[in-house]
Coordinates of C-alpha atoms in Angstrom, one line a residue:
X1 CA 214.3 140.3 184.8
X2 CA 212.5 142.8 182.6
X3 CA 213.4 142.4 178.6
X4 CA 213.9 145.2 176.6
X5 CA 212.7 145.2 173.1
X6 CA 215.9 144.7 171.0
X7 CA 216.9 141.7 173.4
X8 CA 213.4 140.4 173.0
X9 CA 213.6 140.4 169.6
X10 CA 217.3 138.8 168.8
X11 CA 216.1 136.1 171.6
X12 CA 212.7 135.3 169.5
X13 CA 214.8 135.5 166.3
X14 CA 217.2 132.9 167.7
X15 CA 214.5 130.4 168.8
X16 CA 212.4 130.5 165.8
X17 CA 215.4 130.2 164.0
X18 CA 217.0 127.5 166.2
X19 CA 213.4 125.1 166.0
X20 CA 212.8 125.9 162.4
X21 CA 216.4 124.5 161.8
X22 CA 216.6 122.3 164.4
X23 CA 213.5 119.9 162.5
X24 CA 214.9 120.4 158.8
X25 CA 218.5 119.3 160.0
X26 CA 217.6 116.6 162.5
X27 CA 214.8 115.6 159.9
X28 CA 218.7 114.0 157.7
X29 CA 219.3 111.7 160.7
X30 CA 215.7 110.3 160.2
X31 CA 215.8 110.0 156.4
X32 CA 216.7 105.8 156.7
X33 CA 214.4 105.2 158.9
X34 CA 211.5 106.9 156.9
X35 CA 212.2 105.7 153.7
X36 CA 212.1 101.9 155.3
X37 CA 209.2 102.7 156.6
X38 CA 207.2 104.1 153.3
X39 CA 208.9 102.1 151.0
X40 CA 211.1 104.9 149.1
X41 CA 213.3 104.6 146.7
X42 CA 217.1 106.4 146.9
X43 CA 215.8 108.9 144.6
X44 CA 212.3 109.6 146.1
X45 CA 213.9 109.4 149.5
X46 CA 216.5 112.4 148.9
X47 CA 212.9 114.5 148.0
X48 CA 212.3 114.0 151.7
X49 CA 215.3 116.6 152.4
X50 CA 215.0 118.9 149.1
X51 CA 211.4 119.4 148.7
X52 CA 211.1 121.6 151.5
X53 CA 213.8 123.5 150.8
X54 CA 212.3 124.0 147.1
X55 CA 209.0 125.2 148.8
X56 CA 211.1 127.5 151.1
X57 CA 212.7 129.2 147.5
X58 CA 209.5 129.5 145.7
X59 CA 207.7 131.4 148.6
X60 CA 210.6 133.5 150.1
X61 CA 210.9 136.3 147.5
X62 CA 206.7 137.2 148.1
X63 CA 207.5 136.5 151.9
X64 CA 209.5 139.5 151.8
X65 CA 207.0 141.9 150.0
X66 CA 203.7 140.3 152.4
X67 CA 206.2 140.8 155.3
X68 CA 207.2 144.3 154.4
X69 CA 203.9 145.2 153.5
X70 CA 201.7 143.6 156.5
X71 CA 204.5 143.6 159.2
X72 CA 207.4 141.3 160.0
X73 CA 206.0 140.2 163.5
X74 CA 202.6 139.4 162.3
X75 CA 204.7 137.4 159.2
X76 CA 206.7 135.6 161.5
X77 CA 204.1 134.4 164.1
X78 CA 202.1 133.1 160.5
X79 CA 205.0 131.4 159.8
X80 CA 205.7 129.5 162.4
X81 CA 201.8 128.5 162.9
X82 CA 202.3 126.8 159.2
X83 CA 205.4 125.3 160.3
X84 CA 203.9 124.4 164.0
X85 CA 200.6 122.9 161.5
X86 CA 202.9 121.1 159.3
X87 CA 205.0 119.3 162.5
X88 CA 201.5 118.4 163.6
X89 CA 200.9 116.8 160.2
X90 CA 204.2 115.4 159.6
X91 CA 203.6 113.4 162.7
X92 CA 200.3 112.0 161.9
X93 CA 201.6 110.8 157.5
X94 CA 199.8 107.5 157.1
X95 CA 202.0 107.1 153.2
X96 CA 204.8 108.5 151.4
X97 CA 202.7 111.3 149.8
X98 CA 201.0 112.2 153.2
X99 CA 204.1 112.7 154.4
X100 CA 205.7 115.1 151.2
X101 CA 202.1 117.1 151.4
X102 CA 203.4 118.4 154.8
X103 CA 207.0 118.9 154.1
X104 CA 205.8 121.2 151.4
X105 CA 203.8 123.1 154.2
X106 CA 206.6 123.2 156.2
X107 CA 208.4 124.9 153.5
X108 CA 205.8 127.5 153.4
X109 CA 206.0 128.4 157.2
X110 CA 209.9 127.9 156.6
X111 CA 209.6 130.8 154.3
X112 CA 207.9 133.3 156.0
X113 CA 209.6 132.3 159.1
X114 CA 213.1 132.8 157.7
X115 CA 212.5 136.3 155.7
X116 CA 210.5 137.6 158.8
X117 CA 213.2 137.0 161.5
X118 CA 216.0 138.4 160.0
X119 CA 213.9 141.3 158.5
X120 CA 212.9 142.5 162.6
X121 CA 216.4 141.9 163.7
X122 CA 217.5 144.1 160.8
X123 CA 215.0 146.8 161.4
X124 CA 214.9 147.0 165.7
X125 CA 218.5 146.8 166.1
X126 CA 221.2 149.9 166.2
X127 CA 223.3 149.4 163.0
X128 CA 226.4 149.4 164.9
X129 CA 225.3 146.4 166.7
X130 CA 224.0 144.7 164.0
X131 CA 226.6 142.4 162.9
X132 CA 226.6 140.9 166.8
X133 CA 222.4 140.3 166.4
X134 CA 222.6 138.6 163.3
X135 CA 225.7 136.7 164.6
X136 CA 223.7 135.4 168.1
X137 CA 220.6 134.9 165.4
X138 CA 222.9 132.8 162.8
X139 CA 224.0 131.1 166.1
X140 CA 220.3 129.8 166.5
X141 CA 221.2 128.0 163.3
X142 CA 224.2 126.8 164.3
X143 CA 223.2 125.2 167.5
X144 CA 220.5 123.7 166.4
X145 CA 222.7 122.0 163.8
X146 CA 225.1 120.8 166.4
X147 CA 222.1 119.4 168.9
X148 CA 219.9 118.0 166.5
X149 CA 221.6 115.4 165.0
X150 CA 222.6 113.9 168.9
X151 CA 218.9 114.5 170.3
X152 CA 217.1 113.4 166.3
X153 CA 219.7 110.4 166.3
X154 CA 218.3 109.5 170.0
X155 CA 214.7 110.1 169.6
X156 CA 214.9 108.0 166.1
X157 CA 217.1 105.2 167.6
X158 CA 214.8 104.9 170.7
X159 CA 211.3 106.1 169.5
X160 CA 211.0 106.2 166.4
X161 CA 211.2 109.4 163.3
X162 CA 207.8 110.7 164.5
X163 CA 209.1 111.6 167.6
X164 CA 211.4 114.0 166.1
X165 CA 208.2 116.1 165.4
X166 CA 206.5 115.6 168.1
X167 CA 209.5 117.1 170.3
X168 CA 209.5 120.6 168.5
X169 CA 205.5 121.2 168.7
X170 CA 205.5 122.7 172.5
X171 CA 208.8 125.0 171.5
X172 CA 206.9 126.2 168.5
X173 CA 204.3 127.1 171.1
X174 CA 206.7 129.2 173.0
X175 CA 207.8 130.9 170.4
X176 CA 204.5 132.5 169.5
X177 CA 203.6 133.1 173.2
X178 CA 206.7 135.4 173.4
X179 CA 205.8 137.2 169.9
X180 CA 202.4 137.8 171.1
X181 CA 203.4 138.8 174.7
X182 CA 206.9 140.6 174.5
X183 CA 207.1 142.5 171.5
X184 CA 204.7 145.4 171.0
X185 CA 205.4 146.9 167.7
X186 CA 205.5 146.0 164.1
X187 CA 207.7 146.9 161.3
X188 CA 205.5 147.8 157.9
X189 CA 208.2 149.2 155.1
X190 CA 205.7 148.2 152.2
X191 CA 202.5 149.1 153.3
X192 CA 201.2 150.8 150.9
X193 CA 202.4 148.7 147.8
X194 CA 200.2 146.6 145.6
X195 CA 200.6 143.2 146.3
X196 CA 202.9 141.5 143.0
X197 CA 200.8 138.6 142.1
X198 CA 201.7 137.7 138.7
X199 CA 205.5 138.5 139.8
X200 CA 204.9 135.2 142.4
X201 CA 203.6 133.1 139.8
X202 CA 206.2 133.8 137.3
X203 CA 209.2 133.2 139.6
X204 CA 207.1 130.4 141.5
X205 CA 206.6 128.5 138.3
X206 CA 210.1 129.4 137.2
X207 CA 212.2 128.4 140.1
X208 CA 210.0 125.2 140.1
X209 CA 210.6 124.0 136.6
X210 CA 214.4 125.1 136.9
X211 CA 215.2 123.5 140.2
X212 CA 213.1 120.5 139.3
X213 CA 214.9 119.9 136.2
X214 CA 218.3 120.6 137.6
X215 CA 217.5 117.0 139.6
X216 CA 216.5 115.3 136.3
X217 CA 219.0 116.3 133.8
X218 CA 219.4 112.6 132.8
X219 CA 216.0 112.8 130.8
X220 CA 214.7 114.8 128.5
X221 CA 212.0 116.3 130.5
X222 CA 214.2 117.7 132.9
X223 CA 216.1 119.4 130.1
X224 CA 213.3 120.9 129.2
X225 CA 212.2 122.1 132.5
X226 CA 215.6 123.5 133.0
X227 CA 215.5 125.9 129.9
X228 CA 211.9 126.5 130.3
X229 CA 212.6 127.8 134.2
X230 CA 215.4 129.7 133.5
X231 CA 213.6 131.7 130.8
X232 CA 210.8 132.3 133.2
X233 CA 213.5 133.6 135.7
X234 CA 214.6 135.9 133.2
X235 CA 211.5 137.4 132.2
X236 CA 210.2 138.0 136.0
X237 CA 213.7 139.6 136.2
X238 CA 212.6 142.0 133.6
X239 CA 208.8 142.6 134.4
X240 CA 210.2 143.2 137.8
X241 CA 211.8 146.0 136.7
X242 CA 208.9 148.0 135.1
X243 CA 206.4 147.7 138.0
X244 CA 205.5 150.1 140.6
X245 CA 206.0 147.7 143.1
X246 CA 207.5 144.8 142.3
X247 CA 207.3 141.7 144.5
X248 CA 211.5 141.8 144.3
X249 CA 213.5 144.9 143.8
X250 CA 216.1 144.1 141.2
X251 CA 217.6 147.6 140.7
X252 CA 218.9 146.7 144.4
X253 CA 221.5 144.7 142.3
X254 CA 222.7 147.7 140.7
X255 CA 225.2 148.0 144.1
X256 CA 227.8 145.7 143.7
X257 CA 228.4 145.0 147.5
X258 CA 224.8 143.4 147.5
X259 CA 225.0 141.3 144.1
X260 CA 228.5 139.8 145.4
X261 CA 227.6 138.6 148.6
X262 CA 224.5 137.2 147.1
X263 CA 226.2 134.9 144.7
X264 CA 228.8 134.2 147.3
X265 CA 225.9 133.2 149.4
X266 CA 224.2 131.1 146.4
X267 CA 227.7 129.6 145.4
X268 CA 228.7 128.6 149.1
X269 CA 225.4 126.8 150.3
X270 CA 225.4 124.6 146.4
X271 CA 228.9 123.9 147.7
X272 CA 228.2 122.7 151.2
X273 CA 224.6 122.1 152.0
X274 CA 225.2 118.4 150.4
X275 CA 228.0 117.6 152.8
X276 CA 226.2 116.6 155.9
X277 CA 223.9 114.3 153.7
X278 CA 226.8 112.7 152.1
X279 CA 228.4 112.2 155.3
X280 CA 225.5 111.1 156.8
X281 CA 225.1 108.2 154.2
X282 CA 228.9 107.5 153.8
X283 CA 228.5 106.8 158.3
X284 CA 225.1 104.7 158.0
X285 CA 225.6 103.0 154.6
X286 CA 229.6 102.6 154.3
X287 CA 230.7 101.8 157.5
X288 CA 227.0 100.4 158.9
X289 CA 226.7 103.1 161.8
X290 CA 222.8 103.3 163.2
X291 CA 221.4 106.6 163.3
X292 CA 222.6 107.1 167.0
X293 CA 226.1 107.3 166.3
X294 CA 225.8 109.1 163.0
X295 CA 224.2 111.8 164.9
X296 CA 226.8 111.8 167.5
X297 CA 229.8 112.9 165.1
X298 CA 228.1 115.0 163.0
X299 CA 227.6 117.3 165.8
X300 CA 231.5 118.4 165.2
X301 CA 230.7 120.8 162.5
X302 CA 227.6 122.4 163.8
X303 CA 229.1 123.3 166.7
X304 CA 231.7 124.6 165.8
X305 CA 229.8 126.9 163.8
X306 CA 227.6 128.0 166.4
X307 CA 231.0 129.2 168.4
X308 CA 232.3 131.0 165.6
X309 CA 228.8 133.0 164.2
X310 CA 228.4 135.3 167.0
X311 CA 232.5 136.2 167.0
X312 CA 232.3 136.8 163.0
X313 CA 229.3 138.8 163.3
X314 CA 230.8 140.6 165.9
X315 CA 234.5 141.2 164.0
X316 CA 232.3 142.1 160.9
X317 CA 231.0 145.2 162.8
X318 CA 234.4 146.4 162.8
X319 CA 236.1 144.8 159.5
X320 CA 235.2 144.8 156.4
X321 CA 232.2 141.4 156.2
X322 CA 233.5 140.2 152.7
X323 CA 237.0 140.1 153.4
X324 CA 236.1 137.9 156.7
X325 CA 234.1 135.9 154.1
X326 CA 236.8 134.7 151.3
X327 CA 238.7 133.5 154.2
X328 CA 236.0 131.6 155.3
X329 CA 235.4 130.4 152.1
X330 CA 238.7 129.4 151.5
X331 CA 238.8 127.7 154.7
X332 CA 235.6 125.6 154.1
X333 CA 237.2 124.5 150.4
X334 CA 240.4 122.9 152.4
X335 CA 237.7 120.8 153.7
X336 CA 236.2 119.8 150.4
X337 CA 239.3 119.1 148.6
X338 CA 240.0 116.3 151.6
X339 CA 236.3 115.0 151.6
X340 CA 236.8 114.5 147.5
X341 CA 239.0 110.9 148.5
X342 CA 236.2 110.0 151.4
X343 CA 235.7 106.1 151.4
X344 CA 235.8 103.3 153.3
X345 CA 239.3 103.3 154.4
X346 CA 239.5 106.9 154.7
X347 CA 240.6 107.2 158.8
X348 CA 237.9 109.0 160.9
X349 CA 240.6 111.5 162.6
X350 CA 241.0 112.7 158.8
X351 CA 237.1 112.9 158.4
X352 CA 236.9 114.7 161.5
X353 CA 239.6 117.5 160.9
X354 CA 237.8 118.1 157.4
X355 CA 234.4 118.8 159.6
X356 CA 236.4 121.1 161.9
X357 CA 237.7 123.1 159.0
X358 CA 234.3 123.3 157.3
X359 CA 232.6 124.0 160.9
X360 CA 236.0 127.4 161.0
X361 CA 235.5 128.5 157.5
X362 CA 231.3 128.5 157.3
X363 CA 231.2 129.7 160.8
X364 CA 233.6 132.4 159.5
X365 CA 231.7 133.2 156.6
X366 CA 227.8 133.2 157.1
X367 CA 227.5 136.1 159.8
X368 CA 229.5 138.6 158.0
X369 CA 228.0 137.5 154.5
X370 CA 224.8 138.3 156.0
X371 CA 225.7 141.3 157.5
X372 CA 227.7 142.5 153.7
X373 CA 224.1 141.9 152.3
X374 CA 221.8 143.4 154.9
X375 CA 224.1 146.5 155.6
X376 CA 224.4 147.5 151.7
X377 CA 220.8 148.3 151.0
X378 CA 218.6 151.4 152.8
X379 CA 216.6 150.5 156.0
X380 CA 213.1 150.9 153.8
X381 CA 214.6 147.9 151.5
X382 CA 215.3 145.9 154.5
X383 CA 212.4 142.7 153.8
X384 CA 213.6 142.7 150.2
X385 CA 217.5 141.9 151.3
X386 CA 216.4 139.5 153.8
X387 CA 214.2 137.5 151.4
X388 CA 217.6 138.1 148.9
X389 CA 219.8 136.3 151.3
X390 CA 217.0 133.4 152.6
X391 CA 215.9 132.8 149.2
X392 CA 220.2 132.4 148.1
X393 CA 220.6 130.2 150.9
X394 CA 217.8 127.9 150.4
X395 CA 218.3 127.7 146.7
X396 CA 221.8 126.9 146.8
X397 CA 221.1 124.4 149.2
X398 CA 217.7 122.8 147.4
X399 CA 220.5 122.6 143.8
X400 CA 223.1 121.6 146.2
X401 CA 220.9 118.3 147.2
X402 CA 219.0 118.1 144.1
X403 CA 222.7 118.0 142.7
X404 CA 223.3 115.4 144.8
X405 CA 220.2 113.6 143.9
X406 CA 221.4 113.9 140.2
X407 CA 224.8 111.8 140.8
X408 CA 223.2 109.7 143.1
X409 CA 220.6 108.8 140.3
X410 CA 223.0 108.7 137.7
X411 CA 225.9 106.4 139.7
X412 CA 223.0 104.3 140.9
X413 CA 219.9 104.6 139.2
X414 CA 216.7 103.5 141.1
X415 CA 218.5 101.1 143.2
X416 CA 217.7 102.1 147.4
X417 CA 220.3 103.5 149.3
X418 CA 221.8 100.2 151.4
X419 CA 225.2 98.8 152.4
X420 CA 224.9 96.2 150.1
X421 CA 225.8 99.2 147.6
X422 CA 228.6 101.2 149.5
X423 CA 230.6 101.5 146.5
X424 CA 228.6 103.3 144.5
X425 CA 227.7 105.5 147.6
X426 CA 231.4 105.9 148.0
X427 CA 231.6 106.8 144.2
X428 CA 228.9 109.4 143.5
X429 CA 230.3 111.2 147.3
X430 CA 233.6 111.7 145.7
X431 CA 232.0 113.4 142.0
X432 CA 229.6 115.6 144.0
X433 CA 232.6 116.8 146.0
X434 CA 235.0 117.5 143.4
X435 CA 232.1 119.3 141.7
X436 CA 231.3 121.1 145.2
X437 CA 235.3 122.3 145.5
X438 CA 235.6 124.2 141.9
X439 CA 231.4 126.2 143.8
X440 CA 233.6 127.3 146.7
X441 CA 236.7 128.7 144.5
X442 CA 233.7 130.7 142.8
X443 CA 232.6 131.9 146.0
X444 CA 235.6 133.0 146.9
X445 CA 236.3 135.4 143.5
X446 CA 232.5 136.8 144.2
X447 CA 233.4 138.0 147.5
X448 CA 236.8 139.6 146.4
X449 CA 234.7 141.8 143.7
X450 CA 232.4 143.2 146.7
X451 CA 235.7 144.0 148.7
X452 CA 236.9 145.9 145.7
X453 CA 233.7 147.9 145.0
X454 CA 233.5 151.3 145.6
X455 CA 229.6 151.0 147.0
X456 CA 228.8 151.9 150.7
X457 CA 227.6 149.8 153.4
X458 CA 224.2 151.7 155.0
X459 CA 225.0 152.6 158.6
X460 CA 221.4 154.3 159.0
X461 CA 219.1 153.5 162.0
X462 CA 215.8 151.5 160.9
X463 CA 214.3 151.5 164.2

């Protein structure tokens, strides 16, 4: 059967989406086995996770200018040769450092993969479906989420962590044969805009000092690097402002739908991104699960998710996205407030009803977030939202693991993450939960504001 174009897309959306995702989640199942195997530390080791996702922040704000200005296909198909590079790489690390070089190059393609998939989606598909695309492209996420800790936990159980690399390479093939070969056209909105340099450096250097410091607060370098960041955030806020073409639009802030269901976005992935990782290490270090059987019940919330993003998106095309998304919210902080007394003899039918109520409330709440923050800006601005939302999400979710870094390092010091040391496990889980609860009550207020504003959602065609 013949594909039309707007199919085509959402299905390339979903399976660049779906690989990308399906490495960087799977990648937590694999975490043990690599330390072990290059001799990290617990504090070195949690890097493994977050300094991809710190790549992915610095470079998604000029992915969306380069993708708006050179085309979103042509963006996309880059990125996911950098990510299909990096796999390559990753599979062939010989030390610790080999190994972090090509997690950072898997950031890059991450990047410019994430901005550039949701940007086409945006821009090919009728407005009035939009909500159901993003939805089926969120579900990408989702599913990959649910199946990669079951096939990662195999593959690392029976193989070894390389082969959790060496699995993805031939679908990262596929997805560029179906770029080149089913989708004719290109989307350019920026096209005639300089390119920002100096904007990229200052909120590349900024967002790495701040981020960087946020996981080192215990010393006084990292205080510094947190106050030096956050300045340099500030003032490419303001040069941003009085360029022609600014690598990031800021006056899109101005409308209040789009600023609220950003910082909902920021505030609910520094709430939750941390939770399969401290799950993960409460089921291999606490109770002395192998990697196998971890992966088999964290599949719970993942999958839940993936049933529940294409039925949000779809309900947010005909009720208002923010008000779906404080009910996820609240939802998804039910499950916090039970994962704050997680220990050893917390009962595993408790553990699991806290993953199915996180699974309900994010499933809930990412499709129509998205859809509150792609829908509220004009079709011309569409790269600029969707490197808004990516660069949110992966920044709340690179503080929400650096935070988790922090208490680790703090509880436990340099010590390596081991059985031998469940209680301390036990104890920095609980304080980066409680921490996580009071993110997701914030989350909810921020979404309430954007139901209350008097802005309008665009319902223009981009195609």
């Amino acid at each position: 059967m013949k594909l039309d174009s707007e199919t085509s897309v959402v299905l390339v959306s979903f399976l660049t989406s779906f690989f990308a995702v399906f490495l960087s989640a799977g990648i937590l199942i694999g975490v043990p086995a690599i330390a072990i195997d290059f001799g990290m530390n617990n504090v070195v080791q949690n890097w493994i996770i977050t300094i991809a996702l710190l790549v992915v922040a610095i470079f998604t704000l000029p992915a969306g200018q380069i993708s708006g200005k050179f085309g979103v296909k042509k963006a996309l198909i880059a990125g996911v040769l950098i990510f299909l590079f990096a796999s390559i790489g990753a599979c062939l690390a010989f030390s610790a450092e080999s190994f972090l070089f090509f997690r950072v190059v898997q950031g890059i393609g991450g990047a410019f993969s994430n901005v550039a998939a949701m940007a086409m989606v945006v821009q090919a598909i009728n407005p009035k479906n939009r909500g159901k695309a993003l939805g089926l492209t969120v579900t990408g996420v989702y599913l990959a989420g649910s199946l990669s800790p079951v096939i990662c936990g195999f593959l690392v159980y029976n193989f070894g962590w390389r082969s959790m690399f060496y699995f993805t390479i031939p679908f990262f093939v596929l997805c560029i044969a179906l770029m080149v070969l089913k989708i004719p056209g290109d989307w350019k909105t920026y096209e005639n805009d300089k390119i920002d340099t100096l904007g990229y450096i200052i909120y590349g250097i900024g967002i790495l000092l701040f981020i960087y410091g946020f996981t080192s607060l215990m010393n006084m370098t990292g205080k510094l690097c947190v106050v030096i960041g956050f300045i340099l955030l500030i003032v490419f806020a303001y040069y941003e402002t009085r360029v022609d073409t600014p690598a990031f639009n800021m006056r899109l802030f101005k409308n209040r739908k789009f600023s609220s269901s950003n910082i909902t976005a920021l505030c609910s992935y520094l709430a939750v991104a941390a939770l399969t990782t401290i799950l993960n290490y409460h089921f291999q270090y606490v109770r002395g699960w192998n990697a196998q059987m971890a992966g088999l019940i964290l599949i719970v919330t993942p999958i839940i998710m993936a049933f529940m993003a294409p039925n949000s998106g779809k309900l947010s095309d005909r009720i208002h996205p923010q008000k779906l998304a404080a009910i996820g919210m609240a939802i998804a902080t039910l499950s916090l407030l039970i994962l704050i007394f997680l220990d050893a003899n917390t009962p595993i039918w408790l553990i699991v009803i806290a993953m199915i109520l996180q699974g309900v409330g994010m499933g809930l709440f990412t499709s129509p977030n998205t859809n509150a923050i792609m829908s509220s800006v004009p079709p011309n601005e569409t790269p600029n939202a969707s490197a808004a939302q990516s660069a949110m999400r992966t920044i709340g979710q690179t503080m929400s693991l650096g935070l988790l870094t922090l208490v680790f390092a703090w509880i436990m010091g340099s010590l390596p993450l081991a059985t031998k040391y469940a209680g301390m496990v036990v104890q920095a889980s609980q304080i980066v939960c409680i921490i996580c609860t009071f993110l997701c009550v914030i989350a909810i207020f921020a979404s309430l504001v954007g139901v209350k504003s008097k802005d309008e959602f665009n319902i223009e065609s981009s195609s």
